[in-house]
Coordinates of C-alpha atoms in Angstrom, one line a residue:
Chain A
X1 CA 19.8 -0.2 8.4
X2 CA 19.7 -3.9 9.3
X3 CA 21.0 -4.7 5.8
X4 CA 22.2 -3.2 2.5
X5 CA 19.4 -1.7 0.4
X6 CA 21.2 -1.2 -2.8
X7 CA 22.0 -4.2 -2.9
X8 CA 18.6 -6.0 -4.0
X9 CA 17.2 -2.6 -5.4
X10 CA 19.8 -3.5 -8.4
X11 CA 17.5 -6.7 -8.9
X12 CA 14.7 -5.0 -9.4
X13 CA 14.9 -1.4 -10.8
X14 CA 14.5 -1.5 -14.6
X15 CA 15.5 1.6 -17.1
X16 CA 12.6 3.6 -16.9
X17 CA 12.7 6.5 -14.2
X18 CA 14.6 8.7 -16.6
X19 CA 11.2 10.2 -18.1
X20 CA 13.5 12.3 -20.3
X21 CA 10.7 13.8 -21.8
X22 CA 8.4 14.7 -19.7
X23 CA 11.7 16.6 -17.9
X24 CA 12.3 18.4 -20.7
X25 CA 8.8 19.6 -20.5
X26 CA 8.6 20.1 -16.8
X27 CA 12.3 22.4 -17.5
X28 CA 10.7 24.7 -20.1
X29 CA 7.1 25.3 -18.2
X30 CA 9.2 26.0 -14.8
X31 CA 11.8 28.5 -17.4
X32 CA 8.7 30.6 -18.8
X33 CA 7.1 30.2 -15.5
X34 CA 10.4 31.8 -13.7
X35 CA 10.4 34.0 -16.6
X36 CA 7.2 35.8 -16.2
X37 CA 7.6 36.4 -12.7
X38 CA 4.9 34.3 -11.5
X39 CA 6.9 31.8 -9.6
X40 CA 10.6 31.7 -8.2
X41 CA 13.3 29.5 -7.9
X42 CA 13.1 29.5 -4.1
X43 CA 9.5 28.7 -4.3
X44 CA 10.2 25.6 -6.4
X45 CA 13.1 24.6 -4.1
X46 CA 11.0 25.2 -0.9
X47 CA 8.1 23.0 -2.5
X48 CA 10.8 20.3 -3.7
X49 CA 12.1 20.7 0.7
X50 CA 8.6 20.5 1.7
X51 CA 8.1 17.2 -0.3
X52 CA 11.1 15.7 0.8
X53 CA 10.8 16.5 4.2
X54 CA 9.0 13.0 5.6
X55 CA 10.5 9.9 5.8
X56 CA 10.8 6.3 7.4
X57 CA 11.7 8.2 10.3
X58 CA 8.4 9.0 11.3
X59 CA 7.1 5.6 10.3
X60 CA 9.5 4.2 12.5
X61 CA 8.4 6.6 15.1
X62 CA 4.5 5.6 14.5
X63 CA 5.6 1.5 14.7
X64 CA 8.1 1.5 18.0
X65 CA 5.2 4.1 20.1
X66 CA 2.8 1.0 19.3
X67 CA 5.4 -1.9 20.0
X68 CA 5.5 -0.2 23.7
X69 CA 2.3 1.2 24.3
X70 CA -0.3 -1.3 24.1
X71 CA -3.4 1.1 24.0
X72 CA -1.5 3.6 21.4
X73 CA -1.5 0.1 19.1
X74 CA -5.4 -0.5 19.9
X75 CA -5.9 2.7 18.6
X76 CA -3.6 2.8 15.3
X77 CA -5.0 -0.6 14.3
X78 CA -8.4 1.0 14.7
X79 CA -7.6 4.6 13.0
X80 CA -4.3 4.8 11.6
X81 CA -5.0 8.5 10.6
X82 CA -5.9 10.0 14.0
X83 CA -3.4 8.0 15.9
X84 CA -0.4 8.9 13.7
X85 CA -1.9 12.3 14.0
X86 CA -1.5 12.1 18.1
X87 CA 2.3 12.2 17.4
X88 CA 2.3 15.6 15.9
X89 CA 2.8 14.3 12.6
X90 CA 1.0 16.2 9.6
X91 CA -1.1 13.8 7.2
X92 CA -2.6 13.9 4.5
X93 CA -3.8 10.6 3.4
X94 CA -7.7 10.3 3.5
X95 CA -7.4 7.2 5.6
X96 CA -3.9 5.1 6.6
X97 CA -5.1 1.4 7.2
X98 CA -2.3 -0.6 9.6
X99 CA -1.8 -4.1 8.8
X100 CA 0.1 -6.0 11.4
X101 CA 2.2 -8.8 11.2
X102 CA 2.2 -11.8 13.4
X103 CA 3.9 -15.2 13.6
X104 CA 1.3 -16.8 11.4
X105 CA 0.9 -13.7 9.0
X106 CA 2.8 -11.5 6.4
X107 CA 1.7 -8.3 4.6
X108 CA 2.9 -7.2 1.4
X109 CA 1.9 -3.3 0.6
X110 CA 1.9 -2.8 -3.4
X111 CA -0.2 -0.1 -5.7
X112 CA -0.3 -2.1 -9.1
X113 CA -2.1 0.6 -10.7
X114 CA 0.8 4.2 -10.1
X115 CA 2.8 4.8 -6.9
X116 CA 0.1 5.1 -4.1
X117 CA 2.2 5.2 -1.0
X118 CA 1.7 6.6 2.8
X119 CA 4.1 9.4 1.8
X120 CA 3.1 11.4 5.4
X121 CA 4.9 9.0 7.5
X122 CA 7.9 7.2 4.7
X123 CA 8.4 9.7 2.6
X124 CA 9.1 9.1 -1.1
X125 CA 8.3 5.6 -2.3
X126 CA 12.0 3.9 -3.5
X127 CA 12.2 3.8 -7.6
X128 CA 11.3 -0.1 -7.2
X129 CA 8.2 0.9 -6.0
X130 CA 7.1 2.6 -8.4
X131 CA 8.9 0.2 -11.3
X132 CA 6.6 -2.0 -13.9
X133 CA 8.4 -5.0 -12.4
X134 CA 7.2 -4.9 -8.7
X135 CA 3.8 -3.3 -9.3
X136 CA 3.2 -6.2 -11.6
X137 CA 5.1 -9.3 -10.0
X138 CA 4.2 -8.3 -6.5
X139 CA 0.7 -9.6 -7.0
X140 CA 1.3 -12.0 -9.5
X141 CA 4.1 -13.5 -7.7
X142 CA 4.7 -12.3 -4.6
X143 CA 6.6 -14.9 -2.9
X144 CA 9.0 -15.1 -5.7
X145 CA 9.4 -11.0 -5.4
X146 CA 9.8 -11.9 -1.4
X147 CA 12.3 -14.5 -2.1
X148 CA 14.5 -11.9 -4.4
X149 CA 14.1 -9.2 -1.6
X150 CA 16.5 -12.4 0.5
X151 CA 12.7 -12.9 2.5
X152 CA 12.2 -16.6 2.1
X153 CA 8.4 -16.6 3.4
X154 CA 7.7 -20.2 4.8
X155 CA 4.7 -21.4 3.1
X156 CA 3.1 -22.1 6.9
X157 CA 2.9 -18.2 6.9
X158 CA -0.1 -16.9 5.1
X159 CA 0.9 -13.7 3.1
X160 CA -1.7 -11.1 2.4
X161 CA -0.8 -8.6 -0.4
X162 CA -3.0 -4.9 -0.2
X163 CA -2.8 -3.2 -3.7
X164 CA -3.4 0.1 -2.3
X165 CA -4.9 1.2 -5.8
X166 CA -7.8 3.8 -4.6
X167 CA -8.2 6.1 -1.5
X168 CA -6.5 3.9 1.2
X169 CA -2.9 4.1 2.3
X170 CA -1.1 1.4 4.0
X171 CA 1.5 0.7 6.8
X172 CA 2.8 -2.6 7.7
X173 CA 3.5 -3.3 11.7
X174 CA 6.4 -6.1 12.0
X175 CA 7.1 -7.8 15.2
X176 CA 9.0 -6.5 17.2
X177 CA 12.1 -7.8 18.8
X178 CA 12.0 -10.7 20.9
X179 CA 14.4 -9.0 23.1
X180 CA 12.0 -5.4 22.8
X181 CA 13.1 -4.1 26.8
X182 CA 17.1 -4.3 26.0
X183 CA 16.8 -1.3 23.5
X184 CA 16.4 2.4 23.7
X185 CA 12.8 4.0 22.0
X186 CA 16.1 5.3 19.5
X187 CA 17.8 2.2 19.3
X188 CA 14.2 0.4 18.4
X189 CA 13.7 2.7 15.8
X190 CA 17.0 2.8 14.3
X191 CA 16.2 -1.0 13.7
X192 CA 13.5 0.0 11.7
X193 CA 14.2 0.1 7.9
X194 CA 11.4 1.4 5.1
X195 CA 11.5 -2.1 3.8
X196 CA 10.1 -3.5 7.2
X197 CA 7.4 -1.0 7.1
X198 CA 6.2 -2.1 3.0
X199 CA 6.6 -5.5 3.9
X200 CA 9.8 -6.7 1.4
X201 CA 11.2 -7.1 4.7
X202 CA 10.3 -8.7 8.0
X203 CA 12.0 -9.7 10.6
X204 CA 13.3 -6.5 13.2
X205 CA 16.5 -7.3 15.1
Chain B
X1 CA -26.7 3.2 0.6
X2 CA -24.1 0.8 1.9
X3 CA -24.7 -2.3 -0.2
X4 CA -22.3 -5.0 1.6
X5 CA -21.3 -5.6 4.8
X6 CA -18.4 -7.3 5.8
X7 CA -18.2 -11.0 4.8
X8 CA -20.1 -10.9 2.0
X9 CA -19.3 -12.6 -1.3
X10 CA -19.2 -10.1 -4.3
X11 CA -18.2 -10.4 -8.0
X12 CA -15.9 -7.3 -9.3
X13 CA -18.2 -6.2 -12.3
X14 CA -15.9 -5.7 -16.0
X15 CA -17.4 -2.6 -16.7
X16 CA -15.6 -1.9 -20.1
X17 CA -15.2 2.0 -18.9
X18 CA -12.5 3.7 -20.7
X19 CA -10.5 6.6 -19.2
X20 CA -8.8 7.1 -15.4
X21 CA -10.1 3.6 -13.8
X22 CA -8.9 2.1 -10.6
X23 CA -10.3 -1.3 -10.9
X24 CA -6.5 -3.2 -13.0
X25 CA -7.9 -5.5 -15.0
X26 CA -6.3 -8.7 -13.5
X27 CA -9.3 -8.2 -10.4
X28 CA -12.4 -8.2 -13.2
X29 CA -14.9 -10.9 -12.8
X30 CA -13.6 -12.1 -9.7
X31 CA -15.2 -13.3 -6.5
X32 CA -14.1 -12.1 -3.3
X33 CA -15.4 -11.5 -0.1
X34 CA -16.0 -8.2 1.6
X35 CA -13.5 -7.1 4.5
X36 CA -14.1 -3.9 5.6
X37 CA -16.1 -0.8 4.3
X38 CA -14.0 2.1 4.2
X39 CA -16.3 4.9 3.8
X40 CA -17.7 7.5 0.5
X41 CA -15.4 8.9 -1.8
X42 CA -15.4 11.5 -4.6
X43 CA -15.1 9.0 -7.5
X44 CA -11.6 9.1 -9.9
X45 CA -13.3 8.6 -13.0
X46 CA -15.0 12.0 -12.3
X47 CA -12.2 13.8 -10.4
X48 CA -9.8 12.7 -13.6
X49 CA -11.5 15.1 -15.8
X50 CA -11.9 17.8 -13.5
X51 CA -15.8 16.7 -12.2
X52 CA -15.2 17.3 -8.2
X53 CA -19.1 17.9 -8.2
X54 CA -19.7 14.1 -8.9
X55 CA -21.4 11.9 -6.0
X56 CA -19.2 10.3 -3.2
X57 CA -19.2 6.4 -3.5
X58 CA -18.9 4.1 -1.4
X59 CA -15.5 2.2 -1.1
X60 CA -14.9 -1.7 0.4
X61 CA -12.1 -3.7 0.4
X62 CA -12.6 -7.3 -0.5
X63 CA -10.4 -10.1 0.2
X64 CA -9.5 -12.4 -3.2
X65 CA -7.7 -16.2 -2.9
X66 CA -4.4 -16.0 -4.7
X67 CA -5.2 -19.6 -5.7
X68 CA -8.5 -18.8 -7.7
X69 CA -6.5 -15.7 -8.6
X70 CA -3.7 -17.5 -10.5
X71 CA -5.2 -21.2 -10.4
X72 CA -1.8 -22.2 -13.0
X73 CA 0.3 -21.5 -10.0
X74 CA 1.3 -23.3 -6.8
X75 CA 0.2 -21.4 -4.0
X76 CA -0.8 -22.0 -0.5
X77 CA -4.3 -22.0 0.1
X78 CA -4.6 -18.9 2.7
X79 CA -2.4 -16.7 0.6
X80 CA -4.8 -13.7 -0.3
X81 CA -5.4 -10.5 -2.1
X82 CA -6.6 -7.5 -0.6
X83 CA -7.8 -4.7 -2.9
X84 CA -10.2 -1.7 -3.1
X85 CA -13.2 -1.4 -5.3
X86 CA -15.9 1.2 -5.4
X87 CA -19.2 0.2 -5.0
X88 CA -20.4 0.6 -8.9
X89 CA -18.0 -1.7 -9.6
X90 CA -19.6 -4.8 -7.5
X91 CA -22.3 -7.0 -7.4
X92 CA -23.6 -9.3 -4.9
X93 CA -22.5 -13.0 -5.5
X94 CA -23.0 -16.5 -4.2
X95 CA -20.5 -18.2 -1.7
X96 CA -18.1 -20.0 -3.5
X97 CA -15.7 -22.7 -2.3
X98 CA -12.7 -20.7 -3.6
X99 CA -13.9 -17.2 -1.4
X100 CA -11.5 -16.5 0.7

């Protein structure tokens, strides 16, 4: 990772993942559940796997096959869908729209209304995702929410925010490295952090 | 039908709906302009209380100026908004200086 992520996810994470009640439901439906034989522990442990199985890894993947193949980017700008489909990778977002950076443009990916996230190809959205705080402030203020995330957008750059709050999914291409030909396709990758890829962060190096 | 094309100027309707809508309040009555049509959809309002028989609707996204978005606030004039709205919730509107 290019820098320390817990660091700034302390700014913005407020106290309200722990749903305690709505676990203490979850617990007793799984128990009776378990109970009656109609589902196992396994099961819910495979399912929990399954779920957790994608992550910025693939994302990654998706961005440094378009920094390096010029056609493969033609065709992910054009359908993110099939062409992150053309890597093998399973997805099951209706559509995945890829926004791409430039020197004179920034994109911001938010979903104001829940979590909406392209969970095929990053995984999990982070908890400040998903928190009040950035659903709210990242369209109300989103160069302020920049600015705490240490990206200082000049105001020469024009930032578009996409509150992915109905059917879409969104990925954000960055730049890539002035210096692209002196890494490996693993090295570029590895450069690669989620926070690139929703757009709290920008520059690759 | 598809209604708008890309580039047009639209107004997001305030329909006063109750129940699983995915129009957030801070987008109603404003004027945007159309970006890119993104196909029919089963609509959540349906799908929220179990209708997955309802008609498909169509979907755009439309491009809204931060400025006329939050005109108390200093921002620079190309920042924009991109969101999704379903076609029931638009209607056609006049160009407007502040259109992105």
């Amino acid at each position: 990772m290019p820098h320390d992520q817990g660091e700034h996810e302390a700014l913005v994470i407020e106290d309200e993942a722990g749903n305690i009640e709505a676990q203490i439901v979850v617990d007793a439906l799984q128990e009776v559940l378990i109970g009656k034989g109609l589902l196992t522990a396994l099961e819910v442990t495979s399912a929990i796997a399954k779920l957790e199985s994608p992550g910025i890894h693939l994302g990654a993947q998706v961005v440094v096959k378009a920094w390096t193949d010029p056609d493969y980017r033609a065709r992910l700008r054009s359908d993110g869908r099939a062409a992150v489909q053309e890597l093998k990778i399973p997805v099951t977002e209706a559509r995945i729209i890829v926004v791409e950076n430039t020197p004179e443009l920034h994109n911001l990916i938010t979903c104001t209304l829940c979590s909406c996230y392209p969970r095929s190809i990053l995984g999990q959205p982070p908890s400040w995702y998903i928190s009040k705080a950035y659903r709210a402030r990242s369209v109300r203020e989103p160069r302020r929410v920049l600015a705490e995330f240490g990206l200082d957008l000049s105001e020469n750059i024009q930032l578009v925010v996409h509150d992915s709050n109905a059917d879409m999914r969104y990925l954000v291409l960055p730049e890539p490295p002035e210096d692209l030909e002196r890494f490996s396709l693993h090295e570029l990758e590895a450069l690669i952090s989620r926070d690139h890829l929703i757009g709290v962060a920008r520059e690759v190096a | 039908m598809k209604r708008f094309a890309a580039g047009d100027i639209v107004q997001v309707l305030a329909l006063g709906k109750t129940g699983h809508v995915r129009i957030p309040h801070y987008i109603r009555n404003q004027i945007g302009r159309v970006t890119e049509y993104c196909g029919t959809y089963l609509n959540p309002e349906d799908l929220a209380v179990g209708n997955t028989a309802g008609r498909a609707v169509d979907l755009y996204r439309v491009a809204f100026s931060q400025r006329q978005l939050w005109p108390d606030d200093v921002i620079p004039q190309h920042d924009t908004l991109v969101i999704e709205i379903y076609d029931h919730w638009l209607a056609p509107a006049k160009e407007t200086p502040n259109a992105p």
